[in-house]
Short mmCIF file of C-alpha atoms in Angstrom, two decimals:
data_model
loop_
_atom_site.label_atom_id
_atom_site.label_comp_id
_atom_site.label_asym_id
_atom_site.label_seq_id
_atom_site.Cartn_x
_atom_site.Cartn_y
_atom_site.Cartn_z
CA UNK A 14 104.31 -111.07 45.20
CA UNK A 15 103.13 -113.48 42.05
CA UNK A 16 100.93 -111.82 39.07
CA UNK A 17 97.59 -111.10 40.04
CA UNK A 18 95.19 -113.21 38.08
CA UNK A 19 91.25 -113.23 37.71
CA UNK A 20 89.90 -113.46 41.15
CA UNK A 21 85.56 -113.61 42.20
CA UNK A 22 84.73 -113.95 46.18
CA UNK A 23 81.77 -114.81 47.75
CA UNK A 24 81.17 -114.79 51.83
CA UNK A 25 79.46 -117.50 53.69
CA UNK A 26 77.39 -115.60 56.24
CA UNK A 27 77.24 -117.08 59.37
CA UNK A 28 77.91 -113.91 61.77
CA UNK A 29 81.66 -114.09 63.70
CA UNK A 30 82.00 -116.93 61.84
CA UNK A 31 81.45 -115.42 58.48
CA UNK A 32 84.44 -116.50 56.06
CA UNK A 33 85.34 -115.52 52.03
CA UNK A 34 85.57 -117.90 49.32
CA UNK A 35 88.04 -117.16 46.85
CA UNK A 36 87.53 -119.02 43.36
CA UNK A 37 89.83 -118.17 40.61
CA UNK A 38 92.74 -119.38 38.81
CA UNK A 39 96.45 -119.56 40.11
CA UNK A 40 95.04 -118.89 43.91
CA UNK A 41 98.38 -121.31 44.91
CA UNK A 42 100.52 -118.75 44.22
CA UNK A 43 98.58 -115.74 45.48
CA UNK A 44 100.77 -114.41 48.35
CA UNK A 45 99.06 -111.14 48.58
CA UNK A 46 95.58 -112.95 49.89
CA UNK A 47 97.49 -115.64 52.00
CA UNK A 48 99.35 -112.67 54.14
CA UNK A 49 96.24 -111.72 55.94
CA UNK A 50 95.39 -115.46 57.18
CA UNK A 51 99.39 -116.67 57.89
CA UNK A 52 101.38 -113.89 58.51
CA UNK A 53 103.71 -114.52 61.62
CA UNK A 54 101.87 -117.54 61.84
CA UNK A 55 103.29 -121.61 61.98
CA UNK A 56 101.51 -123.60 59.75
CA UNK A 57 100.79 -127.05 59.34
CA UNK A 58 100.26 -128.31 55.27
CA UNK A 59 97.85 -131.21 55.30
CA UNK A 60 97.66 -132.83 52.12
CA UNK A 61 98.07 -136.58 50.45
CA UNK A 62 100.75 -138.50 48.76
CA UNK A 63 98.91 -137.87 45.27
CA UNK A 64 98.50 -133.96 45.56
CA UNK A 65 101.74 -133.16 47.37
CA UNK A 66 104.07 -133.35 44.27
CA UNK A 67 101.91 -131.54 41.88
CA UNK A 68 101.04 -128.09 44.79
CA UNK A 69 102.74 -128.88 47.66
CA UNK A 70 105.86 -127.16 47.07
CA UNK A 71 104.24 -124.15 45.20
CA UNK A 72 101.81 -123.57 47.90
CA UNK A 73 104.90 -123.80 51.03
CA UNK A 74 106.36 -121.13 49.04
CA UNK A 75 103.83 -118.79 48.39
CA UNK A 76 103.12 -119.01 52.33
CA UNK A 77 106.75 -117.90 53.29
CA UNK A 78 106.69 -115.37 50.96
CA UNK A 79 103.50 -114.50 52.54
CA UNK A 80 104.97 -113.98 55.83
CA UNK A 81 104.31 -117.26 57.36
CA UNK A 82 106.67 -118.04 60.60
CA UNK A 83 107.49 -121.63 59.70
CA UNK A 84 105.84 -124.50 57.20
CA UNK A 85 105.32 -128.31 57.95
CA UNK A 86 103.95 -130.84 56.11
CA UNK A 87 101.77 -134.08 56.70
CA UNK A 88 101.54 -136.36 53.69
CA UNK A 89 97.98 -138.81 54.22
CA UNK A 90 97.57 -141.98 51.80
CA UNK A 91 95.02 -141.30 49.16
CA UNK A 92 91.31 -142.38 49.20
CA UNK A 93 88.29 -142.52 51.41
CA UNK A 94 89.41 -146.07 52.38
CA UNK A 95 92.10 -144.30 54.96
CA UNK A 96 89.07 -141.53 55.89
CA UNK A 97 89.40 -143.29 59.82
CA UNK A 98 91.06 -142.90 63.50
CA UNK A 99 94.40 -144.45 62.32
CA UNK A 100 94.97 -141.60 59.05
CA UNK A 101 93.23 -138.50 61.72
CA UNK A 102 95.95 -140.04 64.50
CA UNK A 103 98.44 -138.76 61.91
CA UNK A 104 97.79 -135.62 61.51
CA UNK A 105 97.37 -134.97 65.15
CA UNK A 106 100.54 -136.35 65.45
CA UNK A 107 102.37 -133.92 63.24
CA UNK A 108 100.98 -131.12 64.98
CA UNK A 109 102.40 -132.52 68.89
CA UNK A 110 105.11 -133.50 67.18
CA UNK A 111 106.12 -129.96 65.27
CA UNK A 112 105.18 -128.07 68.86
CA UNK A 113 102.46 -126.68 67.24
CA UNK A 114 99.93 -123.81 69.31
CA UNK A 115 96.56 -122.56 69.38
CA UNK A 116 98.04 -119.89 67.31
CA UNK A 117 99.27 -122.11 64.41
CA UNK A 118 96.61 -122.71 61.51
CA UNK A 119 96.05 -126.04 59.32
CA UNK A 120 95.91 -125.43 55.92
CA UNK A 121 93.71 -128.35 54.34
CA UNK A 122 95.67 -129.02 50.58
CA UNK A 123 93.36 -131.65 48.57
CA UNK A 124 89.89 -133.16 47.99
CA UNK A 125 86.82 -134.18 50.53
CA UNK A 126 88.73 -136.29 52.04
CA UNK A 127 91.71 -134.47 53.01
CA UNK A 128 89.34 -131.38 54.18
CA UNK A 129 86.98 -133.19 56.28
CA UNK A 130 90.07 -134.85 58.28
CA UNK A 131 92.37 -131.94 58.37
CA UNK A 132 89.19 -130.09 59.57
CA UNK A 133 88.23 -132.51 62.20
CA UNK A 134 91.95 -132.78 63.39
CA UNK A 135 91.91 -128.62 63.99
CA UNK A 136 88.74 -128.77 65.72
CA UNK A 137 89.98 -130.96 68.52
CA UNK A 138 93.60 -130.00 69.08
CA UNK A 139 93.75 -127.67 71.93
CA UNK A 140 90.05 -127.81 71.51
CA UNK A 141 90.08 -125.73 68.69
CA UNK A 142 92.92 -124.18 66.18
CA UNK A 143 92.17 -122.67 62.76
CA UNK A 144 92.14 -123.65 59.53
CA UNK A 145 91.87 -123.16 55.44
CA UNK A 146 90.33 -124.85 53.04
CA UNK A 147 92.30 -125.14 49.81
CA UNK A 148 90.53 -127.89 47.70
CA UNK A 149 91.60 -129.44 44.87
CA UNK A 150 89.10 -131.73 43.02
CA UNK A 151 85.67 -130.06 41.65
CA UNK A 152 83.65 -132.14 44.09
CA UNK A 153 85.57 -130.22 47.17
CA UNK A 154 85.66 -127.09 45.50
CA UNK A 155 81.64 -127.33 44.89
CA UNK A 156 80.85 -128.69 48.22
CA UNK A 157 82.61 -130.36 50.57
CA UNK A 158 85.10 -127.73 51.85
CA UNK A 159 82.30 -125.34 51.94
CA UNK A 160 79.63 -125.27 55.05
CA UNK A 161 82.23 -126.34 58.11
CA UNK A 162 81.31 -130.55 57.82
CA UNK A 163 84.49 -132.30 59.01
CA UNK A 164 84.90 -135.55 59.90
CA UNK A 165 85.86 -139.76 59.30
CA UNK A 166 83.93 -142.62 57.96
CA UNK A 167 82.80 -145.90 60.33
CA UNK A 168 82.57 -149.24 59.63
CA UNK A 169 78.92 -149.19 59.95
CA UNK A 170 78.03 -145.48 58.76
CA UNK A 171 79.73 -142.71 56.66
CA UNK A 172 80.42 -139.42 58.34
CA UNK A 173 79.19 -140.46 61.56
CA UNK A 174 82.18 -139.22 63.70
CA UNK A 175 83.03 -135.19 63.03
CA UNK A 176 82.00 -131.88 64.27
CA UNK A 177 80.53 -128.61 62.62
CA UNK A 178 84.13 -126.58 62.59
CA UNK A 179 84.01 -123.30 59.87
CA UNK A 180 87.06 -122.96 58.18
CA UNK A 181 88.43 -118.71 58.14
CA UNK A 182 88.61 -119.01 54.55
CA UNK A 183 88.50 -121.62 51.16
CA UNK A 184 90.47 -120.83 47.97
CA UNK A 185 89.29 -122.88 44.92
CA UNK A 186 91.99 -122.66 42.80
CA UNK A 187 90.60 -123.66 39.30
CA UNK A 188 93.87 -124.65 37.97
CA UNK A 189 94.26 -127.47 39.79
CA UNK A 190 91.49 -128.98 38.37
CA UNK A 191 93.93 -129.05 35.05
CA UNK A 192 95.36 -132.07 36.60
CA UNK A 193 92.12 -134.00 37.86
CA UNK A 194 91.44 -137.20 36.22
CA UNK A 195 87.87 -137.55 34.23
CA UNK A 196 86.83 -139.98 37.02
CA UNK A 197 87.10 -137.45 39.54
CA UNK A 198 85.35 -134.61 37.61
CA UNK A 199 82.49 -136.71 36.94
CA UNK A 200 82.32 -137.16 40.92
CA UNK A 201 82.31 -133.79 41.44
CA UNK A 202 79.50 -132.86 38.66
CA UNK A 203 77.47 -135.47 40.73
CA UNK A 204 77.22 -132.40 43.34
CA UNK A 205 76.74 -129.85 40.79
CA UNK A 206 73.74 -131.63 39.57
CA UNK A 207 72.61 -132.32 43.18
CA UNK A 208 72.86 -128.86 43.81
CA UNK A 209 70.29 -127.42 40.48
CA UNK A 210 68.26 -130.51 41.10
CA UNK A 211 67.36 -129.17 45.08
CA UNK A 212 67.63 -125.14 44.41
CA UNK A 213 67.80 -123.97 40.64
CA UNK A 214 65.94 -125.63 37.73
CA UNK A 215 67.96 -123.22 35.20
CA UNK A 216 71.37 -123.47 36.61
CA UNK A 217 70.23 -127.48 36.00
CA UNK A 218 69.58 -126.63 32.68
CA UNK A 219 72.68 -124.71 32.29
CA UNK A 220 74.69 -127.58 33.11
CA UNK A 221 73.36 -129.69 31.12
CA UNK A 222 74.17 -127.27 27.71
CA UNK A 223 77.83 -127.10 28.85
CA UNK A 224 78.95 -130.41 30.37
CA UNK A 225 81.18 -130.64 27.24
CA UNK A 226 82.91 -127.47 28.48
CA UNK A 227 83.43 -129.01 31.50
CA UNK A 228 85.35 -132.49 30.66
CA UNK A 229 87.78 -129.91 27.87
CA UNK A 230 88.73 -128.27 31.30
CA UNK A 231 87.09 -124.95 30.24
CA UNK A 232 88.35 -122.44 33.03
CA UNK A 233 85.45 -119.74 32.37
CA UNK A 234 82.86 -122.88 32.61
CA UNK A 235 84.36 -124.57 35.93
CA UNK A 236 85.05 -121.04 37.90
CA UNK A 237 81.27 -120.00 36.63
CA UNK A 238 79.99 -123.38 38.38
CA UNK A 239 82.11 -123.11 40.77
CA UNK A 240 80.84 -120.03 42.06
CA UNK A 241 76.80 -120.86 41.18
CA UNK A 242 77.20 -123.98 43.41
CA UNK A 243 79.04 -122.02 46.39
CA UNK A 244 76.48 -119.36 46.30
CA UNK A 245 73.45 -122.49 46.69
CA UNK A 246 75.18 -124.11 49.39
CA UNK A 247 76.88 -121.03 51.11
CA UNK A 248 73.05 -119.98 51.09
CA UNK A 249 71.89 -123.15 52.88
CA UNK A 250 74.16 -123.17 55.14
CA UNK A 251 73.72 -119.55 56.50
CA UNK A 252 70.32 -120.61 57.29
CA UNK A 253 70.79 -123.79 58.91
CA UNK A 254 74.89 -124.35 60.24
CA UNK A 255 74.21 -127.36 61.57
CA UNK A 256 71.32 -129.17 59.66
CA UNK A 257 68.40 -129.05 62.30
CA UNK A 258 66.17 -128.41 59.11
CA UNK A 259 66.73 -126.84 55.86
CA UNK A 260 70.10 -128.07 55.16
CA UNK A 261 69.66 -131.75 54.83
CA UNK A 262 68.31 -130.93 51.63
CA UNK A 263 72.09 -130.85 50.73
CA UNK A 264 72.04 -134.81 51.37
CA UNK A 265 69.63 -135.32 47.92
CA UNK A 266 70.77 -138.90 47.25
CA UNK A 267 72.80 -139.04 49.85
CA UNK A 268 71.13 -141.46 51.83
CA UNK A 269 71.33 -144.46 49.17
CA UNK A 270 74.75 -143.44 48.15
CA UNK A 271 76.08 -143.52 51.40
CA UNK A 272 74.49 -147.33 51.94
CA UNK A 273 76.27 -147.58 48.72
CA UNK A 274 79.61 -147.00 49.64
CA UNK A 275 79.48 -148.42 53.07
CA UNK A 276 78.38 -152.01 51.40
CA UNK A 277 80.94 -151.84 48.49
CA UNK A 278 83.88 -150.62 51.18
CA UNK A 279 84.69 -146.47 51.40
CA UNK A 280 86.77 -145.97 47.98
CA UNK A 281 85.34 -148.90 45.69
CA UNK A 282 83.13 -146.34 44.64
CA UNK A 283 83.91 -142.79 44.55
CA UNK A 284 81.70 -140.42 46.70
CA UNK A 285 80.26 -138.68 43.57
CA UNK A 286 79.48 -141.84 41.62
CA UNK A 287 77.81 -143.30 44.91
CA UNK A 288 75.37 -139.72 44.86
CA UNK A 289 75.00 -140.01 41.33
CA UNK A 290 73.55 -143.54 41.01
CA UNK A 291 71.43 -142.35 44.33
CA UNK A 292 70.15 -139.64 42.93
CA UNK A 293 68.87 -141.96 40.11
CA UNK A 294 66.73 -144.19 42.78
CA UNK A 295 65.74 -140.70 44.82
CA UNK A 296 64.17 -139.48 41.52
CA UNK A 297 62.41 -142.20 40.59
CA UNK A 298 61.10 -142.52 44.21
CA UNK A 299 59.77 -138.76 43.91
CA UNK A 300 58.31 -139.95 40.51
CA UNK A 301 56.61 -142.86 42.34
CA UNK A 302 55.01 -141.10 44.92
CA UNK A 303 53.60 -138.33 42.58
CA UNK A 304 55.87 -135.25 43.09
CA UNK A 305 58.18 -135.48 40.37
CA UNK A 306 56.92 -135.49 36.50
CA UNK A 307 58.07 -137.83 33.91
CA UNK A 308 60.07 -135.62 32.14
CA UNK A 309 61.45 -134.01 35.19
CA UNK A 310 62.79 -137.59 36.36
CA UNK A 311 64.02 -138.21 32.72
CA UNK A 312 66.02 -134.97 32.22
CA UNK A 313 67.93 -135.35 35.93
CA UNK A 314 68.40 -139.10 35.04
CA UNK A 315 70.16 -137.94 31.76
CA UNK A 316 72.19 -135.14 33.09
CA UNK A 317 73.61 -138.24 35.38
CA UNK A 318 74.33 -140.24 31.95
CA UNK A 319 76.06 -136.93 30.36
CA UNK A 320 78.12 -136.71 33.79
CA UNK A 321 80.19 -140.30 33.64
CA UNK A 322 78.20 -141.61 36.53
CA UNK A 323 77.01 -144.62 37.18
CA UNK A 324 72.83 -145.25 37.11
CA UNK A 325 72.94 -148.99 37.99
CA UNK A 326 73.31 -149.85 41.90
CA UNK A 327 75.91 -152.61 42.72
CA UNK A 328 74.89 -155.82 43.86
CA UNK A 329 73.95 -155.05 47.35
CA UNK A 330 70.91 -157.28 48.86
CA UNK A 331 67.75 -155.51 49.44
CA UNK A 332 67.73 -156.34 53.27
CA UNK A 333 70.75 -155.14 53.56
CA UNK A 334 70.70 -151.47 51.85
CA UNK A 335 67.80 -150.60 53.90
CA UNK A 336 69.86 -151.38 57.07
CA UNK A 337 72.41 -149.37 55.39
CA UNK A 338 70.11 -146.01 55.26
CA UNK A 339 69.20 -146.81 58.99
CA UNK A 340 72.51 -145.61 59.92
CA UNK A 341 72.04 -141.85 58.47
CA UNK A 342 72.01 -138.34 60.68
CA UNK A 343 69.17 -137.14 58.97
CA UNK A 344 66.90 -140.55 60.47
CA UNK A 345 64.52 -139.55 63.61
CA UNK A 346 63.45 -142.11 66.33
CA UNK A 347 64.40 -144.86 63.77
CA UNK A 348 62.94 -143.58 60.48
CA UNK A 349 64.18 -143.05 57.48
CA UNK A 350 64.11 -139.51 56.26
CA UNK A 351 64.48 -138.93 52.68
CA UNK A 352 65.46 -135.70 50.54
CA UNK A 353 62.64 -135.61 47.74
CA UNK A 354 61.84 -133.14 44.81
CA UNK A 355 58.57 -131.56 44.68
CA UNK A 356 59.58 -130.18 41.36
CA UNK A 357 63.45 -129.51 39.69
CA UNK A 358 64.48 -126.93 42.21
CA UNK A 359 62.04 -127.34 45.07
CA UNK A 360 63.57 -129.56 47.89
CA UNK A 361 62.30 -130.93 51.45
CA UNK A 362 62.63 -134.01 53.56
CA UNK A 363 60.11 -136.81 54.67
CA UNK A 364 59.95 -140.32 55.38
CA UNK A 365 58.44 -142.89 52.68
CA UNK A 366 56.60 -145.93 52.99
CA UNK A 367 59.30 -148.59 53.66
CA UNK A 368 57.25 -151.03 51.44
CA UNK A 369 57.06 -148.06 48.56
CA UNK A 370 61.20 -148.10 49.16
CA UNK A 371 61.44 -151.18 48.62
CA UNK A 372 59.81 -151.63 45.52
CA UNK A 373 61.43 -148.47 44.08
CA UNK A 374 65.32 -150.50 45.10
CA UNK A 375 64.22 -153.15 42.66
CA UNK A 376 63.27 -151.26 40.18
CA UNK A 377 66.02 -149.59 40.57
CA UNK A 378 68.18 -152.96 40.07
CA UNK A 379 68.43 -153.74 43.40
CA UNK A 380 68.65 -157.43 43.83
CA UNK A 381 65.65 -158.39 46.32
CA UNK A 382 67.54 -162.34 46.93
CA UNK A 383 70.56 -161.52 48.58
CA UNK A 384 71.48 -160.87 51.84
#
């Protein structure tokens, strides 16, 4: 058994399918937590050609010393670009092809990405095998491997294709964020923000004070957001699993980032920047309409600056990023259903005045000409 290191847990409550978060440093090598989820167990790493040399090895290790019957590995290409049928036909592969059994359990090694397809792979072999969550980047580790979203990307919509699929468990192991490039980071501080903006004025706040910390790698600063932002969304998501209501207020610029990213090609921009340049537009749209203040709008709009991200859309015509936000799972009977602020903190959904929209997209820097 490795050295014990600093170690906080928080549970996502969802009744039998209640599972622990683990957040701490070194996690990788933790043998004495993995026993209880692979012991006697086959188990399936899937993980991508970027993050298998760097915890790969470590992390096959530390399960046979946990007790783990046998280890194989898939190795993905990296990048939401190869988030489709072809990259998910892969992984099923691997497990027909290493006899796997409804007994065996996928152990998700990476970012989004990697989590939502390893995720969505384990929900439909044998109709249903488990699975862990071990992300890597700080946008999984805030968000995406927490709340049981798995899935691939479409052509013509992100995320349409998945299922609602809880992982048994998620270890954030903060060390691995020693190796993430800035780029990255800044994508996952666009959920961090996201996540005071909709739920906690003075965790926004907080942020904001100590986003230095953050790009110097601080380990007490990223396992202390770490945590805050699982406890938000672990939160939402015990009171609405599969977002019939409360929890598409996780989606707060969402719905122009995603029209973002599916116009520009999944991967030309990163998830994170996408959601940071759409929470820009989402603000000022609350601003527009009267239910967020000046300041309010100013203060997210600079936290986005402090965070790397991008605040200018790309050139995408008008025409078509409203078709874009057509194709979103949070749109009823053919309207658009936004996430808006009534106040830093204070969250709900509604659908705007296409014509207010549009004039907020061009302010916005939206180019109204093209097509």
């Amino acid at each position: 058994m490795k050295s014990k290191s600093i170690l906080e847990m928080l549970q996502v409550q969802l009744g039998e399918r209640s599972y622990p978060i683990y957040i701490g440093e070194k996690l990788l090598q933790r043998s004495d937590l993995w026993c209880n989820w692979v012991e006697k167990k086959q188990v399936l790493i899937c993980t991508n050609t970027t993050v298998a040399p760097l915890y790969a090895s470590a992390l096959t290790q530390t399960l046979k010393d946990a007790g783990a019957q046998q280890v194989n590995q898939v190795d993905l290409p990296d990048g939401e670009s190869f988030k489709d049928w072809p990259t998910l036909q892969r992984i099923l592969d691997a497990l027909l092809q290493t006899q796997c059994d409804r007994r065996t359990i996928v152990v998700a090694l990476g970012g989004g990405v990697i989590g939502d397809m390893a995720g969505f792979a384990a929900s439909a072999f044998m109709r249903g095998i488990d699975f862990i969550q071990v992300p890597t980047t700080l946008l999984s580790q805030v968000d995406s491997s927490v709340g049981g979203k798995t899935g691939i990307n479409h052509p013509l919509g992100k995320n349409m294709i998945g299922a609602f699929y809880q992982p048994k468990a998620v270890f954030a192991d903060i060390s691995t964020l020693n190796t993430l490039p800035d780029r990255e980071l800044s994508c996952g501080l666009a959920e961090i923000i996201k996540h005071g903006a909709i739920a906690d004025r003075d965790y926004l706040e907080w942020v904001e004070q100590n986003m230095a910390l953050f790009f110097q790698r601080d380990q007490a600063a990223l396992t202390q957001v770490v945590r805050r932002s699982c406890e938000i969304k672990a939160k939402v998501v015990s009171l609405d699993e599969k977002e019939s209501n409360i929890r598409a207020i996780l989606n707060f610029g969402h719905t122009f980032g995603h029209a973002i990213e599916a116009a520009m090609g999944y991967g030309e921009w990163l998830h994170g920047e996408a959601v940071g340049c759409g929470m820009v537009i989402a603000t000022r749209l609350c601003q527009k309409i009267g239910r967020l203040s000046d300041a309010d709008c100013a203060l997210i709009h600079k936290i986005i600056v402090d965070a790397k991200l991008p605040v200018l859309p790309p050139p995408i015509g008008l025409n078509r990023f409203m078709n874009l936000m057509r194709v979103d799972k949070k749109n009823q009977e053919g309207v658009i259903r936004y996430v808006l602020l009534n106040g830093i903190g204070q969250a709900s959904t509604s659908p705007v005045d296409e014509d207010l929209v549009r004039q907020v997209l061009i302010e916005s820097g939206v180019p109204s000409h093209l097509e």
